[in-house]
Amino acid sequence: MSGTDLFRTGRDTQLHSVAAVWESAGFPPASALRHAEICLTLAGHDDRDRLIAAMWANHGFPPADAVQRAEICLILAAPTPSAGTRNRKRKKEAK
């Protein structure tokens, strides 16, 4: 599997995990996926917590709930080390 394939697989997993949070809140799958894409895009922004919480608040969620849901989305959107990175770490440690 190439590095691009690993990235795509990781990104797809993140996208579907975040979309599941939106779906569990009652959003239809297409809308949940669109909101998840926005969350993943905002995950790299300096003000990500406030921006994603504002998305939830704009949909009528109370502030505390919006913040909690934003935190969940950001945790799920966090990048995980790829298999290649883990293997390189193991090789370094073995030396």
mmCIF file of C-alpha atoms in Angstrom:
data_model
loop_
_atom_site.group_PDB
_atom_site.id
_atom_site.type_symbol
_atom_site.label_atom_id
_atom_site.label_comp_id
_atom_site.label_asym_id
_atom_site.label_seq_id
_atom_site.Cartn_x
_atom_site.Cartn_y
_atom_site.Cartn_z
ATOM 1 C CA MET A 1 0.000 0.000 0.000
ATOM 2 C CA SER A 2 1.454 3.377 -0.972
ATOM 3 C CA GLY A 3 1.720 6.395 1.314
ATOM 4 C CA THR A 4 -1.117 8.058 -0.591
ATOM 5 C CA ASP A 5 -3.353 5.033 -0.035
ATOM 6 C CA LEU A 6 -2.538 5.039 3.689
ATOM 7 C CA PHE A 7 -3.328 8.755 3.888
ATOM 8 C CA ARG A 8 -6.599 8.272 2.031
ATOM 9 C CA THR A 9 -7.587 5.341 4.255
ATOM 10 C CA GLY A 10 -6.789 7.323 7.414
ATOM 11 C CA ARG A 11 -8.635 10.380 6.146
ATOM 12 C CA ASP A 12 -11.634 8.251 5.150
ATOM 13 C CA THR A 13 -11.723 6.714 8.619
ATOM 14 C CA GLN A 14 -11.593 10.153 10.231
ATOM 15 C CA LEU A 15 -14.240 11.488 7.887
ATOM 16 C CA HIS A 16 -16.648 8.629 8.577
ATOM 17 C CA SER A 17 -16.026 8.796 12.336
ATOM 18 C CA VAL A 18 -16.813 12.511 12.450
ATOM 19 C CA ALA A 19 -19.804 12.050 10.131
ATOM 20 C CA ALA A 20 -21.153 9.442 12.553
ATOM 21 C CA VAL A 21 -21.235 12.095 15.297
ATOM 22 C CA TRP A 22 -23.323 14.349 13.066
ATOM 23 C CA GLU A 23 -25.596 11.469 12.035
ATOM 24 C CA SER A 24 -26.148 10.514 15.668
ATOM 25 C CA ALA A 25 -27.392 14.073 16.192
ATOM 26 C CA GLY A 26 -30.095 13.511 13.558
ATOM 27 C CA PHE A 27 -28.437 14.840 10.400
ATOM 28 C CA PRO A 28 -29.038 12.901 7.162
ATOM 29 C CA PRO A 29 -25.940 11.047 5.847
ATOM 30 C CA ALA A 30 -25.120 13.516 3.055
ATOM 31 C CA SER A 31 -25.379 16.490 5.390
ATOM 32 C CA ALA A 32 -23.382 14.675 8.091
ATOM 33 C CA LEU A 33 -20.633 13.945 5.582
ATOM 34 C CA ARG A 34 -20.553 17.573 4.436
ATOM 35 C CA HIS A 35 -20.300 18.791 8.034
ATOM 36 C CA ALA A 36 -17.576 16.220 8.743
ATOM 37 C CA GLU A 37 -15.556 17.484 5.773
ATOM 38 C CA ILE A 38 -15.819 21.007 7.163
ATOM 39 C CA CYS A 39 -14.704 19.778 10.595
ATOM 40 C CA LEU A 40 -11.669 18.023 9.116
ATOM 41 C CA THR A 41 -10.779 21.146 7.177
ATOM 42 C CA LEU A 42 -11.099 23.302 10.299
ATOM 43 C CA ALA A 43 -9.145 20.824 12.438
ATOM 44 C CA GLY A 44 -5.905 22.488 11.344
ATOM 45 C CA HIS A 45 -7.118 26.025 12.071
ATOM 46 C CA ASP A 46 -5.842 27.902 15.142
ATOM 47 C CA ASP A 47 -9.374 28.706 16.326
ATOM 48 C CA ARG A 48 -10.785 25.238 15.560
ATOM 49 C CA ASP A 49 -12.570 24.701 18.893
ATOM 50 C CA ARG A 50 -14.621 27.877 18.598
ATOM 51 C CA LEU A 51 -15.345 27.464 14.885
ATOM 52 C CA ILE A 52 -16.599 23.891 15.151
ATOM 53 C CA ALA A 53 -18.610 24.665 18.296
ATOM 54 C CA ALA A 54 -20.178 27.557 16.368
ATOM 55 C CA MET A 55 -21.237 25.114 13.636
ATOM 56 C CA TRP A 56 -23.093 23.047 16.230
ATOM 57 C CA ALA A 57 -24.557 26.138 17.896
ATOM 58 C CA ASN A 58 -25.789 27.414 14.510
ATOM 59 C CA HIS A 59 -27.845 24.236 14.262
ATOM 60 C CA GLY A 60 -29.601 24.946 17.549
ATOM 61 C CA PHE A 61 -27.464 23.000 20.014
ATOM 62 C CA PRO A 62 -27.000 24.655 23.428
ATOM 63 C CA PRO A 63 -23.506 26.140 23.980
ATOM 64 C CA ALA A 64 -22.246 23.437 26.371
ATOM 65 C CA ASP A 65 -23.498 20.683 24.072
ATOM 66 C CA ALA A 66 -21.993 22.431 21.031
ATOM 67 C CA VAL A 67 -18.593 22.619 22.721
ATOM 68 C CA GLN A 68 -18.745 18.977 23.776
ATOM 69 C CA ARG A 69 -19.690 17.833 20.279
ATOM 70 C CA ALA A 70 -16.925 19.998 18.781
ATOM 71 C CA GLU A 71 -14.393 18.376 21.106
ATOM 72 C CA ILE A 72 -15.565 14.918 20.060
ATOM 73 C CA CYS A 73 -15.259 15.851 16.384
ATOM 74 C CA LEU A 74 -11.742 17.198 16.919
ATOM 75 C CA ILE A 75 -10.638 14.084 18.786
ATOM 76 C CA LEU A 76 -11.939 11.919 15.940
ATOM 77 C CA ALA A 77 -10.348 14.214 13.346
ATOM 78 C CA ALA A 78 -6.904 14.010 14.956
ATOM 79 C CA PRO A 79 -4.386 12.351 12.677
ATOM 80 C CA THR A 80 -3.175 8.913 13.675
ATOM 81 C CA PRO A 81 0.327 7.738 12.885
ATOM 82 C CA SER A 82 0.487 5.813 9.645
ATOM 83 C CA ALA A 83 1.752 2.249 9.526
ATOM 84 C CA GLY A 84 4.922 3.474 7.825
ATOM 85 C CA THR A 85 5.680 5.852 10.681
ATOM 86 C CA ARG A 86 5.106 3.110 13.271
ATOM 87 C CA ASN A 87 7.394 0.714 11.384
ATOM 88 C CA ARG A 88 10.175 3.320 11.163
ATOM 89 C CA LYS A 89 9.876 3.952 14.911
ATOM 90 C CA ARG A 90 10.137 0.227 15.644
ATOM 91 C CA LYS A 91 13.210 -0.102 13.426
ATOM 92 C CA LYS A 92 14.880 2.847 15.196
ATOM 93 C CA GLU A 93 14.105 1.379 18.599
ATOM 94 C CA ALA A 94 15.490 -2.017 17.548
ATOM 95 C CA LYS A 95 18.875 -0.497 16.684
#
